[in-house]
Amino acid sequence: MQRLFATFPEGWPGTGLLLVRAAAAIPIVLQGIAGLLTAPLQTGSILEVVAACFAALLLVGLWTPVAGVLMAVAEVFLVLSHVSDPWMHVRLGALGAALAMLGPGAWSVDAHLFGRKRIEISDR
């Protein structure tokens, strides 16, 4: 994962990536929860639940490139299945693809797992 991104930005850029991850993932997760609460699971509901799983990974910043691409693909399938407002799915899919290209930022699980580590050698 570290080879995919040169840095995991901190400060304002890292905060901006955190906000974009939240803005992209929270609506999809809420749609997935609503899809689970409907009595008969239809094709559109199953797609929303699948997209919500990828969005949850994106929200915490785990496997961000993979989760972003898969979320964008799921949103494209939702656009093609004519479930609801297609432009909302286009926007959320574009955000997922953009996050796959930009990376997770410093406040993510990816940064803690795969980010640069500092090794301090103590004097004896």
PDB file of N, CA and C in Angstrom, residues 16-17 19-28 58 64-65 67-69 71-73 75 87-103:
ATOM      1  N   GLY A  16      -8.855  17.348   4.773  1.00  0.00           N
ATOM      2  CA  GLY A  16      -9.711  17.399   3.596  1.00  0.00           C
ATOM      3  C   GLY A  16     -10.025  16.015   3.064  1.00  0.00           C
ATOM      4  N   LEU A  17      -9.022  15.127   3.037  1.00  0.00           N
ATOM      5  CA  LEU A  17      -9.269  13.755   2.588  1.00  0.00           C
ATOM      6  C   LEU A  17     -10.206  13.017   3.547  1.00  0.00           C
ATOM      7  N   LEU A  19     -12.593  14.420   5.314  1.00  0.00           N
ATOM      8  CA  LEU A  19     -13.937  14.946   5.052  1.00  0.00           C
ATOM      9  C   LEU A  19     -14.513  14.395   3.745  1.00  0.00           C
ATOM     10  N   VAL A  20     -13.686  14.256   2.723  1.00  0.00           N
ATOM     11  CA  VAL A  20     -14.172  13.702   1.458  1.00  0.00           C
ATOM     12  C   VAL A  20     -14.549  12.236   1.634  1.00  0.00           C
ATOM     13  N   ARG A  21     -13.724  11.492   2.405  1.00  0.00           N
ATOM     14  CA  ARG A  21     -14.078  10.092   2.670  1.00  0.00           C
ATOM     15  C   ARG A  21     -15.408   9.999   3.400  1.00  0.00           C
ATOM     16  N   ALA A  22     -15.628  10.877   4.376  1.00  0.00           N
ATOM     17  CA  ALA A  22     -16.894  10.861   5.124  1.00  0.00           C
ATOM     18  C   ALA A  22     -18.061  11.272   4.230  1.00  0.00           C
ATOM     19  N   ALA A  23     -17.869  12.303   3.406  1.00  0.00           N
ATOM     20  CA  ALA A  23     -18.952  12.765   2.530  1.00  0.00           C
ATOM     21  C   ALA A  23     -19.314  11.722   1.479  1.00  0.00           C
ATOM     22  N   ALA A  24     -18.344  10.931   1.054  1.00  0.00           N
ATOM     23  CA  ALA A  24     -18.623   9.906   0.053  1.00  0.00           C
ATOM     24  C   ALA A  24     -19.232   8.661   0.676  1.00  0.00           C
ATOM     25  N   ALA A  25     -18.805   8.308   1.872  1.00  0.00           N
ATOM     26  CA  ALA A  25     -19.187   7.016   2.437  1.00  0.00           C
ATOM     27  C   ALA A  25     -20.470   7.047   3.261  1.00  0.00           C
ATOM     28  N   ILE A  26     -20.707   8.096   4.014  1.00  0.00           N
ATOM     29  CA  ILE A  26     -21.854   8.112   4.934  1.00  0.00           C
ATOM     30  C   ILE A  26     -23.186   7.954   4.209  1.00  0.00           C
ATOM     31  N   PRO A  27     -23.464   8.684   3.110  1.00  0.00           N
ATOM     32  CA  PRO A  27     -24.751   8.463   2.433  1.00  0.00           C
ATOM     33  C   PRO A  27     -24.924   7.039   1.912  1.00  0.00           C
ATOM     34  N   ILE A  28     -23.845   6.440   1.437  1.00  0.00           N
ATOM     35  CA  ILE A  28     -23.938   5.085   0.896  1.00  0.00           C
ATOM     36  C   ILE A  28     -24.178   4.075   2.015  1.00  0.00           C
ATOM     37  N   LEU A  58     -14.046   2.402   3.011  1.00  0.00           N
ATOM     38  CA  LEU A  58     -13.542   3.705   2.592  1.00  0.00           C
ATOM     39  C   LEU A  58     -13.637   4.719   3.730  1.00  0.00           C
ATOM     40  N   THR A  64      -8.015   1.609   0.824  1.00  0.00           N
ATOM     41  CA  THR A  64      -8.667   2.714   0.143  1.00  0.00           C
ATOM     42  C   THR A  64      -8.687   2.600  -1.374  1.00  0.00           C
ATOM     43  N   PRO A  65      -7.589   2.263  -2.055  1.00  0.00           N
ATOM     44  CA  PRO A  65      -7.666   2.174  -3.520  1.00  0.00           C
ATOM     45  C   PRO A  65      -8.644   1.102  -3.991  1.00  0.00           C
ATOM     46  N   ALA A  67     -11.167  -0.294  -2.185  1.00  0.00           N
ATOM     47  CA  ALA A  67     -12.525   0.047  -1.758  1.00  0.00           C
ATOM     48  C   ALA A  67     -13.117   1.166  -2.604  1.00  0.00           C
ATOM     49  N   GLY A  68     -12.307   2.155  -2.970  1.00  0.00           N
ATOM     50  CA  GLY A  68     -12.804   3.253  -3.800  1.00  0.00           C
ATOM     51  C   GLY A  68     -13.219   2.792  -5.185  1.00  0.00           C
ATOM     52  N   VAL A  69     -12.403   1.945  -5.792  1.00  0.00           N
ATOM     53  CA  VAL A  69     -12.736   1.445  -7.132  1.00  0.00           C
ATOM     54  C   VAL A  69     -13.985   0.563  -7.072  1.00  0.00           C
ATOM     55  N   MET A  71     -16.357   0.595  -4.841  1.00  0.00           N
ATOM     56  CA  MET A  71     -17.520   1.427  -4.550  1.00  0.00           C
ATOM     57  C   MET A  71     -17.982   2.151  -5.814  1.00  0.00           C
ATOM     58  N   ALA A  72     -17.050   2.643  -6.608  1.00  0.00           N
ATOM     59  CA  ALA A  72     -17.412   3.323  -7.853  1.00  0.00           C
ATOM     60  C   ALA A  72     -18.085   2.354  -8.821  1.00  0.00           C
ATOM     61  N   VAL A  73     -17.583   1.127  -8.906  1.00  0.00           N
ATOM     62  CA  VAL A  73     -18.197   0.123  -9.783  1.00  0.00           C
ATOM     63  C   VAL A  73     -19.607  -0.209  -9.305  1.00  0.00           C
ATOM     64  N   GLU A  75     -21.598   1.736  -7.657  1.00  0.00           N
ATOM     65  CA  GLU A  75     -22.452   2.884  -7.950  1.00  0.00           C
ATOM     66  C   GLU A  75     -22.815   2.938  -9.432  1.00  0.00           C
ATOM     67  N   TRP A  87     -28.192  10.639 -10.644  1.00  0.00           N
ATOM     68  CA  TRP A  87     -27.111  11.610 -10.494  1.00  0.00           C
ATOM     69  C   TRP A  87     -26.448  11.528  -9.134  1.00  0.00           C
ATOM     70  N   MET A  88     -27.187  11.119  -8.120  1.00  0.00           N
ATOM     71  CA  MET A  88     -26.580  10.934  -6.807  1.00  0.00           C
ATOM     72  C   MET A  88     -25.557   9.792  -6.876  1.00  0.00           C
ATOM     73  N   HIS A  89     -25.907   8.716  -7.575  1.00  0.00           N
ATOM     74  CA  HIS A  89     -24.986   7.585  -7.695  1.00  0.00           C
ATOM     75  C   HIS A  89     -23.778   7.940  -8.559  1.00  0.00           C
ATOM     76  N   VAL A  90     -23.980   8.782  -9.557  1.00  0.00           N
ATOM     77  CA  VAL A  90     -22.851   9.241 -10.382  1.00  0.00           C
ATOM     78  C   VAL A  90     -21.880  10.053  -9.529  1.00  0.00           C
ATOM     79  N   ARG A  91     -22.417  10.970  -8.721  1.00  0.00           N
ATOM     80  CA  ARG A  91     -21.556  11.793  -7.852  1.00  0.00           C
ATOM     81  C   ARG A  91     -20.803  10.942  -6.837  1.00  0.00           C
ATOM     82  N   LEU A  92     -21.494  10.016  -6.193  1.00  0.00           N
ATOM     83  CA  LEU A  92     -20.842   9.183  -5.180  1.00  0.00           C
ATOM     84  C   LEU A  92     -19.830   8.231  -5.807  1.00  0.00           C
ATOM     85  N   GLY A  93     -20.123   7.730  -6.983  1.00  0.00           N
ATOM     86  CA  GLY A  93     -19.154   6.894  -7.685  1.00  0.00           C
ATOM     87  C   GLY A  93     -17.913   7.674  -8.078  1.00  0.00           C
ATOM     88  N   ALA A  94     -18.104   8.909  -8.509  1.00  0.00           N
ATOM     89  CA  ALA A  94     -16.957   9.755  -8.866  1.00  0.00           C
ATOM     90  C   ALA A  94     -16.107  10.061  -7.633  1.00  0.00           C
ATOM     91  N   LEU A  95     -16.748  10.285  -6.499  1.00  0.00           N
ATOM     92  CA  LEU A  95     -15.985  10.506  -5.262  1.00  0.00           C
ATOM     93  C   LEU A  95     -15.197   9.260  -4.873  1.00  0.00           C
ATOM     94  N   GLY A  96     -15.800   8.090  -5.030  1.00  0.00           N
ATOM     95  CA  GLY A  96     -15.085   6.856  -4.723  1.00  0.00           C
ATOM     96  C   GLY A  96     -13.880   6.661  -5.623  1.00  0.00           C
ATOM     97  N   ALA A  97     -14.046   6.935  -6.914  1.00  0.00           N
ATOM     98  CA  ALA A  97     -12.924   6.808  -7.851  1.00  0.00           C
ATOM     99  C   ALA A  97     -11.832   7.831  -7.542  1.00  0.00           C
ATOM    100  N   ALA A  98     -12.234   9.054  -7.209  1.00  0.00           N
ATOM    101  CA  ALA A  98     -11.254  10.084  -6.871  1.00  0.00           C
ATOM    102  C   ALA A  98     -10.465   9.710  -5.625  1.00  0.00           C
ATOM    103  N   LEU A  99     -11.149   9.161  -4.628  1.00  0.00           N
ATOM    104  CA  LEU A  99     -10.449   8.750  -3.410  1.00  0.00           C
ATOM    105  C   LEU A  99      -9.518   7.575  -3.670  1.00  0.00           C
ATOM    106  N   ALA A 100      -9.873   6.720  -4.600  1.00  0.00           N
ATOM    107  CA  ALA A 100      -8.974   5.621  -4.961  1.00  0.00           C
ATOM    108  C   ALA A 100      -7.681   6.167  -5.566  1.00  0.00           C
ATOM    109  N   MET A 101      -7.784   7.278  -6.281  1.00  0.00           N
ATOM    110  CA  MET A 101      -6.598   7.874  -6.898  1.00  0.00           C
ATOM    111  C   MET A 101      -5.806   8.748  -5.930  1.00  0.00           C
ATOM    112  N   LEU A 102      -6.505   9.436  -5.014  1.00  0.00           N
ATOM    113  CA  LEU A 102      -5.836  10.361  -4.103  1.00  0.00           C
ATOM    114  C   LEU A 102      -5.184   9.679  -2.911  1.00  0.00           C
ATOM    115  N   GLY A 103      -5.830   8.654  -2.394  1.00  0.00           N
ATOM    116  CA  GLY A 103      -5.292   7.969  -1.222  1.00  0.00           C
ATOM    117  C   GLY A 103      -6.076   8.302   0.029  1.00  0.00           C
TER     118      GLY A 103
END
